[in-house]
Amino acid sequence: MGSLKNENEVEGSKDAILYVNGVLKLLPDGLAHLTLLEYLRDVGLTGTKLGCG
């Protein structure tokens, strides 16, 4: 999910820019419907929990 690009390719992009554990990841515009929790789970990070408040 998401492609990695260097900083020059990021400029002018409409992708969401995320840093996950210090690594630049881009969330393509077509996947913008995902919540941050869903994205983190999709990349295998399960420590973040859904809460209500």
Backbone as JSON, one array per atom type, in Angstrom:
{
  "sequence": "MGSLKNENEVEGSKDAILYVNGVLKLLPDGLAHLTLLEYLRDVGLTGTKLGCG",
  "N": [[0.84, -1.16, 0.0], [0.53, 2.25, -0.75], [3.14, 4.15, -2.18], [6.66, 4.52, -2.14], [8.48, 7.45, -2.5], [11.07, 9.69, -3.56], [12.06, 12.87, -2.08], [11.97, 14.87, -4.09], [10.11, 13.89, -5.91], [7.83, 14.04, -4.42], [6.99, 16.68, -4.24], [4.38, 18.61, -5.51], [2.67, 16.51, -5.65], [-0.51, 14.94, -5.08], [-0.91, 13.1, -3.2], [-1.42, 11.84, 0.13], [0.88, 12.6, 2.66], [2.76, 10.68, 4.78], [4.64, 9.87, 7.68], [5.83, 7.0, 8.89], [7.06, 5.48, 11.58], [9.41, 6.91, 11.1], [9.79, 6.59, 8.38], [9.15, 7.74, 5.15], [6.02, 7.63, 3.67], [3.58, 7.45, 1.12], [0.17, 8.03, 0.72], [-1.85, 7.13, -1.74], [-4.16, 9.15, -3.64], [-6.49, 7.76, -4.28], [-6.83, 6.08, -2.14], [-7.63, 7.57, -0.03], [-9.84, 7.32, 1.56], [-9.37, 5.7, 3.71], [-9.0, 5.34, 7.25], [-6.52, 6.59, 9.55], [-5.91, 4.61, 11.4], [-6.79, 2.27, 10.03], [-4.99, 2.29, 7.89], [-2.5, 1.98, 9.23], [-2.86, -0.56, 10.33], [-3.05, -2.02, 7.95], [-0.42, -1.9, 7.04], [0.77, -3.57, 8.77], [1.12, -2.78, 11.43], [0.04, -3.12, 14.59], [-0.23, -2.04, 17.1], [-1.57, 0.35, 17.61], [-4.65, 1.36, 18.87], [-8.23, 1.43, 18.5], [-10.22, 3.91, 19.85], [-12.85, 5.39, 21.82], [-14.43, 8.47, 22.56]],
  "CA": [[0.0, 0.0, 0.0], [1.32, 3.47, -0.8], [4.44, 3.99, -2.81], [7.71, 5.36, -1.59], [9.08, 8.33, -3.49], [12.03, 10.6, -2.94], [11.47, 14.18, -1.78], [11.73, 15.61, -5.32], [8.89, 13.38, -6.52], [6.71, 14.37, -3.54], [6.52, 18.03, -4.55], [3.35, 18.64, -6.54], [1.85, 15.32, -5.54], [-1.75, 15.08, -4.32], [-0.95, 12.0, -2.25], [-1.23, 12.19, 1.54], [2.24, 12.32, 3.08], [2.83, 10.12, 6.13], [5.88, 9.31, 8.17], [5.52, 5.89, 9.78], [8.31, 5.04, 12.21], [10.51, 7.62, 10.47], [9.87, 6.27, 6.95], [8.18, 8.47, 4.33], [5.08, 6.81, 2.89], [2.55, 8.26, 0.48], [-1.12, 7.38, 0.58], [-2.41, 7.63, -3.0], [-5.45, 9.83, -3.55], [-7.55, 6.76, -4.35], [-6.97, 5.39, -0.86], [-7.83, 8.59, 0.99], [-11.0, 6.98, 2.39], [-8.91, 4.94, 4.87], [-8.61, 6.07, 8.45], [-5.12, 6.35, 9.9], [-5.86, 3.3, 12.05], [-6.88, 1.24, 9.0], [-3.73, 2.28, 7.15], [-1.46, 1.4, 10.07], [-3.12, -2.0, 10.4], [-2.73, -2.59, 6.63], [1.03, -2.04, 6.88], [1.24, -4.54, 9.75], [1.33, -2.21, 12.76], [-1.2, -3.41, 15.31], [-0.19, -1.47, 18.44], [-2.53, 1.45, 17.74], [-5.99, 0.83, 19.15], [-9.37, 2.31, 18.27], [-10.84, 4.33, 21.1], [-13.98, 6.3, 21.68], [-14.27, 9.49, 23.59]],
  "C": [[0.89, 1.23, 0.0], [2.67, 3.21, -1.44], [5.42, 4.92, -2.14], [8.32, 6.17, -2.71], [10.12, 9.19, -2.79], [11.39, 11.98, -2.81], [11.18, 15.0, -3.03], [10.43, 15.18, -5.99], [7.64, 13.74, -5.71], [6.13, 15.73, -3.87], [5.52, 17.98, -5.7], [2.43, 17.44, -6.52], [0.58, 15.62, -4.75], [-1.91, 13.95, -3.32], [-0.81, 12.54, -0.82], [0.17, 11.74, 1.95], [2.23, 11.86, 4.53], [4.25, 9.72, 6.44], [5.49, 8.25, 9.18], [6.83, 5.33, 10.29], [9.52, 5.64, 11.49], [10.68, 7.37, 8.98], [8.77, 7.02, 6.21], [7.33, 7.49, 3.54], [4.03, 7.75, 2.32], [1.28, 7.44, 0.34], [-1.76, 7.94, -0.68], [-3.82, 8.18, -2.82], [-6.61, 8.84, -3.57], [-7.78, 6.0, -3.07], [-7.25, 6.35, 0.29], [-9.03, 8.31, 1.89], [-10.6, 6.21, 3.64], [-8.69, 5.86, 6.06], [-7.14, 5.78, 8.72], [-4.97, 4.98, 10.56], [-5.9, 2.18, 11.01], [-5.57, 1.14, 8.21], [-2.63, 1.61, 7.96], [-1.64, -0.11, 10.21], [-2.75, -2.68, 9.07], [-1.24, -2.77, 6.42], [1.63, -2.91, 7.99], [1.51, -4.01, 11.14], [0.03, -2.32, 13.54], [-1.23, -2.82, 16.71], [-1.18, -0.35, 18.66], [-3.93, 0.87, 17.88], [-7.05, 1.89, 18.88], [-9.99, 2.65, 19.62], [-12.04, 5.2, 20.82], [-13.88, 7.33, 22.79], [-15.27, 10.49, 23.44]]
}
